[in-house]
């Protein structure tokens, strides 16, 4: 029995399902266009210059999950406590498996979210990417999973990296170039001398809503090719962080923010392909 199967079985065994509250699994799949994501695999035709990339990390946090039922009503779907992947406030989606180029990651993956919601038929899903403000700015050393991972944490003030994708972009006539996507809150300030801020000028928590999603049938596809479709991963804006680390003055963030539905001074057009979409069918192989 795999680790994920074991914890899922434990969850179902310890949380009694009733007519009004039952565990529902929302499945996700990492893709690069029409190819499943794999650590160490090279993908071509990426971004505005058709670059090739090899990724070494792919994880993000989710909270505030909602389902839309057959009547069109939005239903709160509380996160089911499922250590080490999710507690009652936040869930970690983890596509890397600690192999090949992802050697700094973890062996276990978690391409799903388990929620507690009324039994019934659903036709849509919504969620917020990131960590809630109340949990985003604390002492990493005192945090329990899924908020205990140092590779997904910036600092007490800035908080967590809501989305982390690390990659190397390659081109035929030069060495591989590192390029990363680290999305989190910026412009966080607080009282003088305090470690934790009281507010952030840019929360940077994407609100995602997908219609036509049936958790019993469909998967949520997270597509790196779509996320990078308006970016040139062969270059980095001078005097800014490598790739995009969510800075408002970093033009490299423009296409990424547009793909996530976030505001940014350099955001590309509304026609920018979206990072998330609904995939039909099972959680295997290419998107349907």
mmCIF file of N, CA, C and O in Angstrom, residues 56-57 59 94 96-99 101-108 151:
data_model
loop_
_atom_site.group_PDB
_atom_site.id
_atom_site.type_symbol
_atom_site.label_atom_id
_atom_site.label_comp_id
_atom_site.label_asym_id
_atom_site.label_seq_id
_atom_site.Cartn_x
_atom_site.Cartn_y
_atom_site.Cartn_z
ATOM 1 N N UNK A 56 13.019 21.317 -11.669
ATOM 2 C CA UNK A 56 13.569 20.649 -10.494
ATOM 3 C C UNK A 56 12.705 20.846 -9.252
ATOM 4 O O UNK A 56 13.071 20.384 -8.170
ATOM 5 N N UNK A 57 11.576 21.513 -9.372
ATOM 6 C CA UNK A 57 10.622 21.640 -8.264
ATOM 7 C C UNK A 57 9.281 22.075 -8.837
ATOM 8 O O UNK A 57 9.242 22.789 -9.849
ATOM 9 N N UNK A 59 5.632 22.747 -6.690
ATOM 10 C CA UNK A 59 4.741 22.598 -5.533
ATOM 11 C C UNK A 59 3.957 23.890 -5.316
ATOM 12 O O UNK A 59 4.441 24.972 -5.657
ATOM 13 N N UNK A 94 1.937 18.672 -4.250
ATOM 14 C CA UNK A 94 3.359 18.392 -4.495
ATOM 15 C C UNK A 94 3.474 17.438 -5.681
ATOM 16 O O UNK A 94 3.065 16.273 -5.602
ATOM 17 N N UNK A 96 6.597 17.094 -7.410
ATOM 18 C CA UNK A 96 7.968 16.574 -7.550
ATOM 19 C C UNK A 96 8.118 15.341 -6.667
ATOM 20 O O UNK A 96 7.412 15.204 -5.676
ATOM 21 N N UNK A 97 9.056 14.460 -7.029
ATOM 22 C CA UNK A 97 9.197 13.209 -6.290
ATOM 23 C C UNK A 97 10.613 12.942 -5.790
ATOM 24 O O UNK A 97 10.944 11.805 -5.439
ATOM 25 N N UNK A 98 11.423 13.991 -5.738
ATOM 26 C CA UNK A 98 12.753 13.851 -5.165
ATOM 27 C C UNK A 98 13.740 13.088 -6.030
ATOM 28 O O UNK A 98 14.831 12.769 -5.566
ATOM 29 N N UNK A 99 13.398 12.798 -7.284
ATOM 30 C CA UNK A 99 14.302 12.061 -8.158
ATOM 31 C C UNK A 99 14.907 12.988 -9.200
ATOM 32 O O UNK A 99 14.431 14.105 -9.425
ATOM 33 N N UNK A 101 16.383 15.608 -11.395
ATOM 34 C CA UNK A 101 16.658 17.021 -11.118
ATOM 35 C C UNK A 101 15.963 17.540 -9.872
ATOM 36 O O UNK A 101 16.241 18.636 -9.412
ATOM 37 N N UNK A 102 15.033 16.789 -9.319
ATOM 38 C CA UNK A 102 14.280 17.203 -8.127
ATOM 39 C C UNK A 102 14.888 16.620 -6.849
ATOM 40 O O UNK A 102 14.175 16.388 -5.865
ATOM 41 N N UNK A 103 16.203 16.390 -6.854
ATOM 42 C CA UNK A 103 16.850 15.716 -5.726
ATOM 43 C C UNK A 103 16.692 16.473 -4.415
ATOM 44 O O UNK A 103 16.809 15.868 -3.339
ATOM 45 N N UNK A 104 16.429 17.773 -4.459
ATOM 46 C CA UNK A 104 16.240 18.540 -3.224
ATOM 47 C C UNK A 104 14.813 18.484 -2.706
ATOM 48 O O UNK A 104 14.469 19.165 -1.728
ATOM 49 N N UNK A 105 13.974 17.695 -3.349
ATOM 50 C CA UNK A 105 12.576 17.597 -2.940
ATOM 51 C C UNK A 105 12.335 16.438 -1.998
ATOM 52 O O UNK A 105 13.205 16.027 -1.238
ATOM 53 N N UNK A 106 11.129 15.886 -2.056
ATOM 54 C CA UNK A 106 10.730 14.787 -1.180
ATOM 55 C C UNK A 106 10.256 13.610 -2.025
ATOM 56 O O UNK A 106 9.685 13.801 -3.107
ATOM 57 N N UNK A 107 10.450 12.377 -1.557
ATOM 58 C CA UNK A 107 10.036 11.206 -2.365
ATOM 59 C C UNK A 107 8.524 11.125 -2.577
ATOM 60 O O UNK A 107 8.066 10.706 -3.639
ATOM 61 N N UNK A 108 7.767 11.517 -1.566
ATOM 62 C CA UNK A 108 6.316 11.399 -1.679
ATOM 63 C C UNK A 108 5.744 12.552 -2.500
ATOM 64 O O UNK A 108 6.249 13.665 -2.462
ATOM 65 N N UNK A 151 12.094 24.916 2.140
ATOM 66 C CA UNK A 151 12.222 25.288 0.729
ATOM 67 C C UNK A 151 10.994 26.040 0.210
ATOM 68 O O UNK A 151 11.016 26.589 -0.892
#
